[in-house]
PDB file of C-alpha atoms and ligand atoms in Angstrom:
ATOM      1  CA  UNK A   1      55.262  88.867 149.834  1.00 88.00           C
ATOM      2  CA  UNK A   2      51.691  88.157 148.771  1.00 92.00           C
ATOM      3  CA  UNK A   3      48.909  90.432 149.430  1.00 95.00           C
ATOM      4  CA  UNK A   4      46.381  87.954 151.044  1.00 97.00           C
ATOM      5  CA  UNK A   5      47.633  85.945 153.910  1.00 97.00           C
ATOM      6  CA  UNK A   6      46.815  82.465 153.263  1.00 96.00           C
ATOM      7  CA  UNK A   7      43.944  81.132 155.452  1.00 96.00           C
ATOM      8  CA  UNK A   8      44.421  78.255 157.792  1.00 97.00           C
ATOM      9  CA  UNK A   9      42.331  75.895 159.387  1.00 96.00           C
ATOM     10  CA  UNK A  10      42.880  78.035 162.678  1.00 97.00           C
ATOM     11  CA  UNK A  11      42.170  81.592 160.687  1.00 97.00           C
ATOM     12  CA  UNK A  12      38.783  80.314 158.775  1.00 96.00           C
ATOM     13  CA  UNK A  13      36.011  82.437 159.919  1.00 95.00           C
ATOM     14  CA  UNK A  14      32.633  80.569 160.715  1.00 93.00           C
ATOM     15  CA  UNK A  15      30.164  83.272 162.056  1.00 92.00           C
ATOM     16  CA  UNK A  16      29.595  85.986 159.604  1.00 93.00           C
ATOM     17  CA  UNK A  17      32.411  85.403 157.421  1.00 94.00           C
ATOM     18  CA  UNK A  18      31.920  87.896 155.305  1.00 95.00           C
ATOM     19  CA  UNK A  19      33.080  90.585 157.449  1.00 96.00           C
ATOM     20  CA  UNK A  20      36.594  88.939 157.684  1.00 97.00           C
ATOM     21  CA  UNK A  21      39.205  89.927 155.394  1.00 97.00           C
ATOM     22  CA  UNK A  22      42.916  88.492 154.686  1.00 98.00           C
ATOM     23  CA  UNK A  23      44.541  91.574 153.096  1.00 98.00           C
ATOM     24  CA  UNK A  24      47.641  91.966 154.535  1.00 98.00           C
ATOM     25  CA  UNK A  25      47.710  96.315 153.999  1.00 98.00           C
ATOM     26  CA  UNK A  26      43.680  95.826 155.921  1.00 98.00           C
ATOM     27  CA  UNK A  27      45.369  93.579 158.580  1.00 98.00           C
ATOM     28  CA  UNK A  28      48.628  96.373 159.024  1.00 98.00           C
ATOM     29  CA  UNK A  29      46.592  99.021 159.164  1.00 98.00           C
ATOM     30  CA  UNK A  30      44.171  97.604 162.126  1.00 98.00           C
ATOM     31  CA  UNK A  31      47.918  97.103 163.889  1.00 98.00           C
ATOM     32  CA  UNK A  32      49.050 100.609 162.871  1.00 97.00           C
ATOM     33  CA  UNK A  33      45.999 102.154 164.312  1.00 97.00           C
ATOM     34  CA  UNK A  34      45.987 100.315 167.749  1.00 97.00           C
ATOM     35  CA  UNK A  35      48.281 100.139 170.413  1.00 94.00           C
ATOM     36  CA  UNK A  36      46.933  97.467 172.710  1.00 97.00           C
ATOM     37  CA  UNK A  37      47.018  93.724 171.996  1.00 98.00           C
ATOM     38  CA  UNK A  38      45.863  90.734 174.032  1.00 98.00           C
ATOM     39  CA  UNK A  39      47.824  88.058 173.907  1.00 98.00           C
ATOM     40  CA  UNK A  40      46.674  84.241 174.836  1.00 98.00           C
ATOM     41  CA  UNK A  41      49.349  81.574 175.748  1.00 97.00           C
ATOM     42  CA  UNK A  42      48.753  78.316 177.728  1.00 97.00           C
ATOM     43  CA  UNK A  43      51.641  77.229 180.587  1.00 96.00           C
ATOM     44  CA  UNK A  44      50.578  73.592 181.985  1.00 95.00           C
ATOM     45  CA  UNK A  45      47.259  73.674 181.019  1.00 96.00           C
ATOM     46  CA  UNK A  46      46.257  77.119 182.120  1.00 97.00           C
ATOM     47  CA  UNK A  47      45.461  79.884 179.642  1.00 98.00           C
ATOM     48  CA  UNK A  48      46.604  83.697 180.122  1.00 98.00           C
ATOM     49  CA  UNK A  49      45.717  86.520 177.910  1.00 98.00           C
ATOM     50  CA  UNK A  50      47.692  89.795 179.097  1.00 97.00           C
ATOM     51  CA  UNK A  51      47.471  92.957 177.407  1.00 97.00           C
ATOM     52  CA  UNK A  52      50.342  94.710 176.281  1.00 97.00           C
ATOM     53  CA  UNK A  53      51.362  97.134 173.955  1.00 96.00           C
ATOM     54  CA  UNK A  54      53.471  96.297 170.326  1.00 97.00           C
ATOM     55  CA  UNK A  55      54.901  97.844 167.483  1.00 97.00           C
ATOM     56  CA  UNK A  56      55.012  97.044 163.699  1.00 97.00           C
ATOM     57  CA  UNK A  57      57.772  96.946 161.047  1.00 96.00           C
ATOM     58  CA  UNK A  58      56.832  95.245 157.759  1.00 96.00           C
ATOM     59  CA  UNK A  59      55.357  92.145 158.155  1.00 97.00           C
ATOM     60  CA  UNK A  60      57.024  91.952 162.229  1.00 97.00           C
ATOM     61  CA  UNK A  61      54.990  92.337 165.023  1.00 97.00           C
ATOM     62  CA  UNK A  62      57.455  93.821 168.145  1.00 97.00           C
ATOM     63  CA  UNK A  63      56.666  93.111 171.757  1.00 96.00           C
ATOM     64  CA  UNK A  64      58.726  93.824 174.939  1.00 95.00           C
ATOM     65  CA  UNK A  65      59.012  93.769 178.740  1.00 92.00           C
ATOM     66  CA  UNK A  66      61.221  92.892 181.483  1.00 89.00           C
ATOM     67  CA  UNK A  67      63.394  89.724 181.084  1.00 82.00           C
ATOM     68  CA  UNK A  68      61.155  88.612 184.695  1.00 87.00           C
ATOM     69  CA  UNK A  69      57.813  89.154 183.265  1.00 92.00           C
ATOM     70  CA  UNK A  70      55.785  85.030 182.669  1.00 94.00           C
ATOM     71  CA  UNK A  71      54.447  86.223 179.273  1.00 95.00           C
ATOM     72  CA  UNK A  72      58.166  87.164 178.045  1.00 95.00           C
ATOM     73  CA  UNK A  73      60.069  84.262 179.307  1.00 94.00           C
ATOM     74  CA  UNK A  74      56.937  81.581 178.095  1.00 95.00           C
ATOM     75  CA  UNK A  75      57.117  83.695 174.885  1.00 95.00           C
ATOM     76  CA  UNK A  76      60.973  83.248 174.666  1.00 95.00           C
ATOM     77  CA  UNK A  77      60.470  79.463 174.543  1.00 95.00           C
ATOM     78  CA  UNK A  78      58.974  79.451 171.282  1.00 95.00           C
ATOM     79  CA  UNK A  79      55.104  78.522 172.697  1.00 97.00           C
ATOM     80  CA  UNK A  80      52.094  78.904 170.041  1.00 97.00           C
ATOM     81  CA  UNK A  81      50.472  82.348 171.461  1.00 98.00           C
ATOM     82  CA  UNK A  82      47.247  83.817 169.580  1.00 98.00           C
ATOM     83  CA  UNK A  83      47.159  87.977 169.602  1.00 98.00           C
ATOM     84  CA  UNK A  84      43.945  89.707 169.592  1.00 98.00           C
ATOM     85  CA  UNK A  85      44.071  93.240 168.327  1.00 98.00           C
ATOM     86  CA  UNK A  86      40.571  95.199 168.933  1.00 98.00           C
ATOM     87  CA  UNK A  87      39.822  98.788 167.537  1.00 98.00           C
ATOM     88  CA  UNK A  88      36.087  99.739 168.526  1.00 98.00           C
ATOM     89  CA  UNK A  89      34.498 102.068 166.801  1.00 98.00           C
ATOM     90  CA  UNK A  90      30.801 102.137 167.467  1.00 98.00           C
ATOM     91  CA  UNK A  91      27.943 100.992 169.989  1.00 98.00           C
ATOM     92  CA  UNK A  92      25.023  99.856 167.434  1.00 98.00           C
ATOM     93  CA  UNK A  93      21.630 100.097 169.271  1.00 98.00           C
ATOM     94  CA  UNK A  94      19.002  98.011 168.310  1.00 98.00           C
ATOM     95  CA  UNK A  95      15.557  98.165 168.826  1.00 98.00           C
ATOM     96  CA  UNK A  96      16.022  94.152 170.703  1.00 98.00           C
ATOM     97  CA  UNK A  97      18.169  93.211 172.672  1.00 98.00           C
ATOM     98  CA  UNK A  98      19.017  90.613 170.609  1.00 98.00           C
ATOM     99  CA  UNK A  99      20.855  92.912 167.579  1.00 98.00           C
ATOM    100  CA  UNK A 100      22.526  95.260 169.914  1.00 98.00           C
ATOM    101  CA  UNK A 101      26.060  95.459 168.461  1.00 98.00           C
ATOM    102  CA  UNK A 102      29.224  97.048 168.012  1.00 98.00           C
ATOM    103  CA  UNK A 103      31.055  98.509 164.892  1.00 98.00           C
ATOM    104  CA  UNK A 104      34.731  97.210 165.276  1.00 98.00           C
ATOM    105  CA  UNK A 105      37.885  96.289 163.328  1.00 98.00           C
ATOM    106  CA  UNK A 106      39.982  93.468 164.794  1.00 98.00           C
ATOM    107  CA  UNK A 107      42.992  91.001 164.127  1.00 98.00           C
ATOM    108  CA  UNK A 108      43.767  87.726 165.604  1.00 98.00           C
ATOM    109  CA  UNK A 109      47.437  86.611 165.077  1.00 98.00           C
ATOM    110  CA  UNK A 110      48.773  83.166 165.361  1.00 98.00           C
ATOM    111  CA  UNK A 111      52.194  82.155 165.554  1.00 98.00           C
ATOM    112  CA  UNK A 112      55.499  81.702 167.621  1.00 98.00           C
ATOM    113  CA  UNK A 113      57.372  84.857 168.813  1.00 97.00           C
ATOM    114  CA  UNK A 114      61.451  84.613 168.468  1.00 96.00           C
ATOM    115  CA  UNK A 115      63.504  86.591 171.095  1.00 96.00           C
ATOM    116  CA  UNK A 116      65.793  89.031 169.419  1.00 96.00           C
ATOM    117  CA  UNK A 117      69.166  88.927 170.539  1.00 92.00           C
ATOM    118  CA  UNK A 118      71.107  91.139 168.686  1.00 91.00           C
ATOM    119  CA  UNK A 119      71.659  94.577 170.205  1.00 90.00           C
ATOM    120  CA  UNK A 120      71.209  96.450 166.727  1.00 91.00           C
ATOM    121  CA  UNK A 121      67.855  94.665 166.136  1.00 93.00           C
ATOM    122  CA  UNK A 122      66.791  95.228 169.347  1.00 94.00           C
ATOM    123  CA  UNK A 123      67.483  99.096 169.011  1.00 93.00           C
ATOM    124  CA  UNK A 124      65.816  99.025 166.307  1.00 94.00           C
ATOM    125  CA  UNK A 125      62.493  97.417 167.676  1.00 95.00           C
ATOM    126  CA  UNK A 126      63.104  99.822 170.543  1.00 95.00           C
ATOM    127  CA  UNK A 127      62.523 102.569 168.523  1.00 96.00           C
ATOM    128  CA  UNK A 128      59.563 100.732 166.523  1.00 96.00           C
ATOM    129  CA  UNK A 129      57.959 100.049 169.375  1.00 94.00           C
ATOM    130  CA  UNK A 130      58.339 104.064 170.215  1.00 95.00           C
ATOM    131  CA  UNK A 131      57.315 105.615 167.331  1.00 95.00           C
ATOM    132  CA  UNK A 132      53.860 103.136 167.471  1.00 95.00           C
ATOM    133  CA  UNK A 133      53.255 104.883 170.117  1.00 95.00           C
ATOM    134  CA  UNK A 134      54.130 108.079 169.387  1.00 96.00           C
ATOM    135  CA  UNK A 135      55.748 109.182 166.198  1.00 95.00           C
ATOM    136  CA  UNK A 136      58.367 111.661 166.365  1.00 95.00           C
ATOM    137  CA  UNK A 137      59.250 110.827 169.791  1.00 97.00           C
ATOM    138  CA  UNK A 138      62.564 108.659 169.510  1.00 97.00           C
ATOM    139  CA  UNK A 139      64.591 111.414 168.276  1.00 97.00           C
ATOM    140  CA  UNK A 140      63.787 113.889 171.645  1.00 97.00           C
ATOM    141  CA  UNK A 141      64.816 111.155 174.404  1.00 97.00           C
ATOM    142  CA  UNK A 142      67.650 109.184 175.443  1.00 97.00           C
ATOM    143  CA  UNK A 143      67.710 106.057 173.770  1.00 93.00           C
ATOM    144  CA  UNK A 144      68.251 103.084 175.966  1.00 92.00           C
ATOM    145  CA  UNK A 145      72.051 102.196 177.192  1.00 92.00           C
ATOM    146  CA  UNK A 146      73.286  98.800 177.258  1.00 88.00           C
ATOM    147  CA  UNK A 147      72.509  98.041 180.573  1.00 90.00           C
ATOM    148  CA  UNK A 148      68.253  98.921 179.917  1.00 90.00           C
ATOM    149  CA  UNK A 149      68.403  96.900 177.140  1.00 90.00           C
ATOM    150  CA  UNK A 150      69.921  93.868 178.547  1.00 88.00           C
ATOM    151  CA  UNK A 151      66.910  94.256 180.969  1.00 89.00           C
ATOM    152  CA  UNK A 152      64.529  94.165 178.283  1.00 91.00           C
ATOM    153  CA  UNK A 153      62.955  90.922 176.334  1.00 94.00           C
ATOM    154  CA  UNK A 154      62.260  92.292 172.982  1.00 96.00           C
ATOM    155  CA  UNK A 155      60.283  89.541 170.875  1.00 97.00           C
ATOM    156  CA  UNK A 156      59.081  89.372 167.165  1.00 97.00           C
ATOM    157  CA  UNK A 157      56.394  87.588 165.294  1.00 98.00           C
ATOM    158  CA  UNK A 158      56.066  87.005 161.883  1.00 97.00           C
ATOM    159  CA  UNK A 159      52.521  88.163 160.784  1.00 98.00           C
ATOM    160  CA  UNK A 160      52.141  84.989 158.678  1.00 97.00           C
ATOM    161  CA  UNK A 161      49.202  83.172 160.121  1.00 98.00           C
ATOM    162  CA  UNK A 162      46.322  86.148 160.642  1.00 98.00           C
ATOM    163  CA  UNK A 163      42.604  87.164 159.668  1.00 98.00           C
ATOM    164  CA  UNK A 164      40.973  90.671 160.251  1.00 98.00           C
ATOM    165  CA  UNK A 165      37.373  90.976 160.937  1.00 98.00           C
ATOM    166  CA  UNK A 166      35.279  94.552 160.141  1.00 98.00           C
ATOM    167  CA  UNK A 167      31.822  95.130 160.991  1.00 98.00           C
ATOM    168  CA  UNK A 168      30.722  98.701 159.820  1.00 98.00           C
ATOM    169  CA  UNK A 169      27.039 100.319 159.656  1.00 98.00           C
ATOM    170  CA  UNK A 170      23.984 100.552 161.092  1.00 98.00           C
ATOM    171  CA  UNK A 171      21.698  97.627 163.366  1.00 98.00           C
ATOM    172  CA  UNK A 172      20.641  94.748 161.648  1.00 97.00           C
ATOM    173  CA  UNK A 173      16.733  94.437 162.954  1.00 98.00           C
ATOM    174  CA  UNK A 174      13.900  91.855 162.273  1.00 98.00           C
ATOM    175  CA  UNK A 175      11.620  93.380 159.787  1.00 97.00           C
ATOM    176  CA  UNK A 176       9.257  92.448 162.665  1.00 97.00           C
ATOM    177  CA  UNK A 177      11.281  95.220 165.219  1.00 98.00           C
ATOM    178  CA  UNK A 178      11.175  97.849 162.436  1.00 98.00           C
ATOM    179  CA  UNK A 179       7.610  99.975 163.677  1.00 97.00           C
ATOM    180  CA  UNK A 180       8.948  99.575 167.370  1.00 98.00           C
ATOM    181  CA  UNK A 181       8.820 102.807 168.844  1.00 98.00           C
ATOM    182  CA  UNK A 182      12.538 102.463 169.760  1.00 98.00           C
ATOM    183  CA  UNK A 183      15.492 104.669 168.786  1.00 98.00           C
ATOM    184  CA  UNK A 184      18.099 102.357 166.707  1.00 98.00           C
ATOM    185  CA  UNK A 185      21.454 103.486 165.614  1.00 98.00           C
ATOM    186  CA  UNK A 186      24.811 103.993 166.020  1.00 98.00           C
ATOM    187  CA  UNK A 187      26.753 105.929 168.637  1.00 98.00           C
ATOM    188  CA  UNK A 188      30.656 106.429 166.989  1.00 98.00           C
ATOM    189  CA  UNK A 189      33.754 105.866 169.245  1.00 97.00           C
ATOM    190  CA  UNK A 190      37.132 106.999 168.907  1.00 95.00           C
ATOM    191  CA  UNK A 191      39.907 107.370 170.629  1.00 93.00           C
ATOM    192  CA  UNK A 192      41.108 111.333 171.610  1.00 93.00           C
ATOM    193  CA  UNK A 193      43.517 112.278 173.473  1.00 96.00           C
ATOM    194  CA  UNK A 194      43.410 114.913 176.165  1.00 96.00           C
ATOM    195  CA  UNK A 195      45.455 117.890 176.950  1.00 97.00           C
ATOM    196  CA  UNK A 196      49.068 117.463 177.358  1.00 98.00           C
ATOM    197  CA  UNK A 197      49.858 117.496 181.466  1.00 98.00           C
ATOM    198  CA  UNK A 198      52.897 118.704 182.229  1.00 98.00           C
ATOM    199  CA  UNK A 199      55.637 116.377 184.719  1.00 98.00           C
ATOM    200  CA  UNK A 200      56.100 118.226 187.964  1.00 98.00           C
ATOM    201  CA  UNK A 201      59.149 118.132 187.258  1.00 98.00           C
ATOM    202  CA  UNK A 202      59.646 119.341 184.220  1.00 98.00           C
ATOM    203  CA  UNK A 203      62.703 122.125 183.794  1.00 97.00           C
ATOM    204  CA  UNK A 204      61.306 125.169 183.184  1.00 96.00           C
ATOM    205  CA  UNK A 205      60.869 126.697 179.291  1.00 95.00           C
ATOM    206  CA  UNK A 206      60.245 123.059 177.957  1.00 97.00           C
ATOM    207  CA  UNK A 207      57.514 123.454 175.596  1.00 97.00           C
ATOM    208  CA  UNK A 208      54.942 120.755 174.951  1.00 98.00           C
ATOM    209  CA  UNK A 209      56.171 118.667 171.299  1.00 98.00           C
ATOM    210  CA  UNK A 210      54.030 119.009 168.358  1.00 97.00           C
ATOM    211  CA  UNK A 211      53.474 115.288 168.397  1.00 97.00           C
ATOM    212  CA  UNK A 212      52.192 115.747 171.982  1.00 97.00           C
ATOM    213  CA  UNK A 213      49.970 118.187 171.314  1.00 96.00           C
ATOM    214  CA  UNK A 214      47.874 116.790 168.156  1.00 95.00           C
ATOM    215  CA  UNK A 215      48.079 113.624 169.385  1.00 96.00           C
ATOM    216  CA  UNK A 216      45.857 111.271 167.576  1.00 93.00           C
ATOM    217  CA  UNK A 217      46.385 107.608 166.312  1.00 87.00           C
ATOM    218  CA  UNK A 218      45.476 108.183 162.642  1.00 78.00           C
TER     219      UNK A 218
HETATM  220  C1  FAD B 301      34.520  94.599 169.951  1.00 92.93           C
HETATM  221  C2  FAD B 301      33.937  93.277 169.533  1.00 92.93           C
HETATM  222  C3  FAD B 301      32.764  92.839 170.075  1.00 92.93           C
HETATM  223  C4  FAD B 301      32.219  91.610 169.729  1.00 92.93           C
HETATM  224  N1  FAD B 301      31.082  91.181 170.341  1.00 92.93           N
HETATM  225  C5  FAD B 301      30.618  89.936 170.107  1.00 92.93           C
HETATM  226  C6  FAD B 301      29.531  89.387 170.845  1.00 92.93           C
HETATM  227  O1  FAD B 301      28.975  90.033 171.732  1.00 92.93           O
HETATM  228  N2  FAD B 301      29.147  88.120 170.570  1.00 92.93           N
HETATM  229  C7  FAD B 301      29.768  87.363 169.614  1.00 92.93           C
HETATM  230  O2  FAD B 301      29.392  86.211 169.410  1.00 92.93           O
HETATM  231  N3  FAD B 301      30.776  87.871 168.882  1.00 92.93           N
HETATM  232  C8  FAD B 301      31.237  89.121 169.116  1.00 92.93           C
HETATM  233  N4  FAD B 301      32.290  89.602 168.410  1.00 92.93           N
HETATM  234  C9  FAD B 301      32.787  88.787 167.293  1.00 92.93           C
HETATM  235  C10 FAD B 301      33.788  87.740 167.784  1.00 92.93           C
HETATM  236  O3  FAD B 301      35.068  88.336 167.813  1.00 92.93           O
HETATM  237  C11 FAD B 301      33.840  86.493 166.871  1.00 92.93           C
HETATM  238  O4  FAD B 301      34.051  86.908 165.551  1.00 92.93           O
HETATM  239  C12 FAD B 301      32.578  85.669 167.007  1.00 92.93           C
HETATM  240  O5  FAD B 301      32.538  85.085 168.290  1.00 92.93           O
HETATM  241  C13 FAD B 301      32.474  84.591 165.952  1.00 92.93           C
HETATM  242  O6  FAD B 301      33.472  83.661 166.100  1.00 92.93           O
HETATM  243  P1  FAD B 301      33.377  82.258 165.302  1.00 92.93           P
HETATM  244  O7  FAD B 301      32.808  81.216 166.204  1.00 92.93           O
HETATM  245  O8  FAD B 301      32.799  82.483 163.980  1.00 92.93           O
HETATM  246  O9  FAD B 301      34.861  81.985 165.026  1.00 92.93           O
HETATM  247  P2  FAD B 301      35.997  81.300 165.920  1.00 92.93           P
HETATM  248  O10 FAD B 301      35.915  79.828 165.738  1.00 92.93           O
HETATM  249  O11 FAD B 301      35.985  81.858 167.298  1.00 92.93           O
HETATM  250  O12 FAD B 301      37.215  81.858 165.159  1.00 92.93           O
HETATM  251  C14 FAD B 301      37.793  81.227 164.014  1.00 92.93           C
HETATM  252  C15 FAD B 301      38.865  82.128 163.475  1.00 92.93           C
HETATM  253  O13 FAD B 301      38.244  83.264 162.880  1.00 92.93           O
HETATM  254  C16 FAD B 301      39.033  84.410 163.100  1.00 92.93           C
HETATM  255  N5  FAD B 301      38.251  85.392 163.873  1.00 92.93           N
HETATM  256  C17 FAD B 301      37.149  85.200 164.630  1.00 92.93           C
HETATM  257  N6  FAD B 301      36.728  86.367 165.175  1.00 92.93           N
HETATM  258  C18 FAD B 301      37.604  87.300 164.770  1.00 92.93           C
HETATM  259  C19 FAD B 301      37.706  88.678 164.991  1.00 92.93           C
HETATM  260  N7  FAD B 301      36.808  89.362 165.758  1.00 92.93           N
HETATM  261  N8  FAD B 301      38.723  89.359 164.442  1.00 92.93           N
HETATM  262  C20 FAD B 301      39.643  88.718 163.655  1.00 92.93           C
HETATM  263  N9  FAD B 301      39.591  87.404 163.395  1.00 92.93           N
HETATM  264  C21 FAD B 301      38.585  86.713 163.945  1.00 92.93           C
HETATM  265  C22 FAD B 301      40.248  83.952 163.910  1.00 92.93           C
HETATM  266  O14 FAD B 301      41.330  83.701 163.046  1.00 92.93           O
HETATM  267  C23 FAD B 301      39.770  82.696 164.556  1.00 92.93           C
HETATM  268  O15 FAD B 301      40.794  81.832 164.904  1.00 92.93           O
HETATM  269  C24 FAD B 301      32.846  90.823 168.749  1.00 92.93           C
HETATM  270  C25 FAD B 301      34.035  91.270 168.172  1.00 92.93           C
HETATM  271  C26 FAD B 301      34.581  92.474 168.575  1.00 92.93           C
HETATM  272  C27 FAD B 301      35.885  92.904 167.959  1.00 92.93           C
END
């Protein structure tokens, strides 16, 4: 498989286009890192964009949900959908109003999903979609039986059609803007997670996993 997706008509970046980028490893790792994606699909005219969460394996992009949910079954028909993956990682503060700004990584994907039928395959994204989340988790829990996983739509994309777009660094001011007695900069984001809260019901002498515990998404 080629390192640079091919650009499309639909994936040609007009504003700034030198932020984009079309290597596949940049576009994975956005997708690796998140765990959130919009995605936009039109039914008779209307447009939706529900977030969700997905996982990756290769060059597939895994969602799921319950056989009743509108995305899954419009999904299931083959529609064109559009996914929006969104990492933020800065507020940039400008001395105008104008060049506010935020420091980001992102991926839009186009394509058709395909439902995945096959109960092995769907296991499998099962546990992709797990371990996206949280690696290390698959092997402590029950794994679905048949009957959960007839009750689940599990869907795949081929990452085939896709750009990434990066902005990094500091405001970009009007030379004008630079004596301004304003402070200009960046305030960093990132996502942490808290403490680990026990279930009320937890049996007693369960400790909290590793993975739990130093949870972080890179
Ligand atoms: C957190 C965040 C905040 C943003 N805030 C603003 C804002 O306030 N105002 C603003 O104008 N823009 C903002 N952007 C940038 C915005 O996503 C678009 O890039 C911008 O609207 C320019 O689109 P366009 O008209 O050039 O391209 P479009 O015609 O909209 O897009 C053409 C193609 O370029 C690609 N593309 C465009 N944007 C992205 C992207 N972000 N990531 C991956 N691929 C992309 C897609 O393949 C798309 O189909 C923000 C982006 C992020 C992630």
């Amino acid at each position: 498989m080629s390192k640079i997706i091919e650009q499309t008509e639909r994936t040609k970046l007009k504003r700034i286009p030198k932020r984009g980028s079309f290597d596949r490893e940049t576009v994975y790792k956005i997708l690796d890192e998140a765990f959130i994606c919009h995605i936009g699909f039109s039914v008779d005219g209307q447009t939706f964009v529900i977030p969700t969460a997905y996982g990756r394996k290769g060059n597939t992009l895994f969602v799921h949900g319950s056989a009743a949910s509108r995305m899954m079954r419009e999904m299931s028909k083959g529609i064109d959908v559009c996914i929006t993956i969104t990492l933020v990682d800065g507020l940039v503060l400008a001395r105008s109003a104008f060049h506010h700004s935020m420091n980001y990584r992102s991926v839009v994907i186009f394509g058709k999903a395909e439902i995945v039928t096959e109960e092995s395959e769907k296991n499998d994204a099962l546990f992709t979609f797990t371990e996206h989340l949280i690696k290390g988790r698959w092997d402590d829990i029950r794994v679905p039986n048949s009957k959960e996983l007839k009750a689940t739509t599990v869907l795949k994309l081929e990452i085939n059609e896709a750009s990434a777009k990066i902005r990094t660094g500091n405001p970009v001011d009007d030379e004008n803007d630079l004596d301004l007695d304003v402070w200009a900069g960046v305030i960093p984001l990132e996502t942490k997670a808290g403490k680990p809260i026990n279930d009320n019901l937890l049996k007693e002498n369960i400790a909290v996993p590793d993975y739990a515990k130093d949870y972080k998404r890179v």
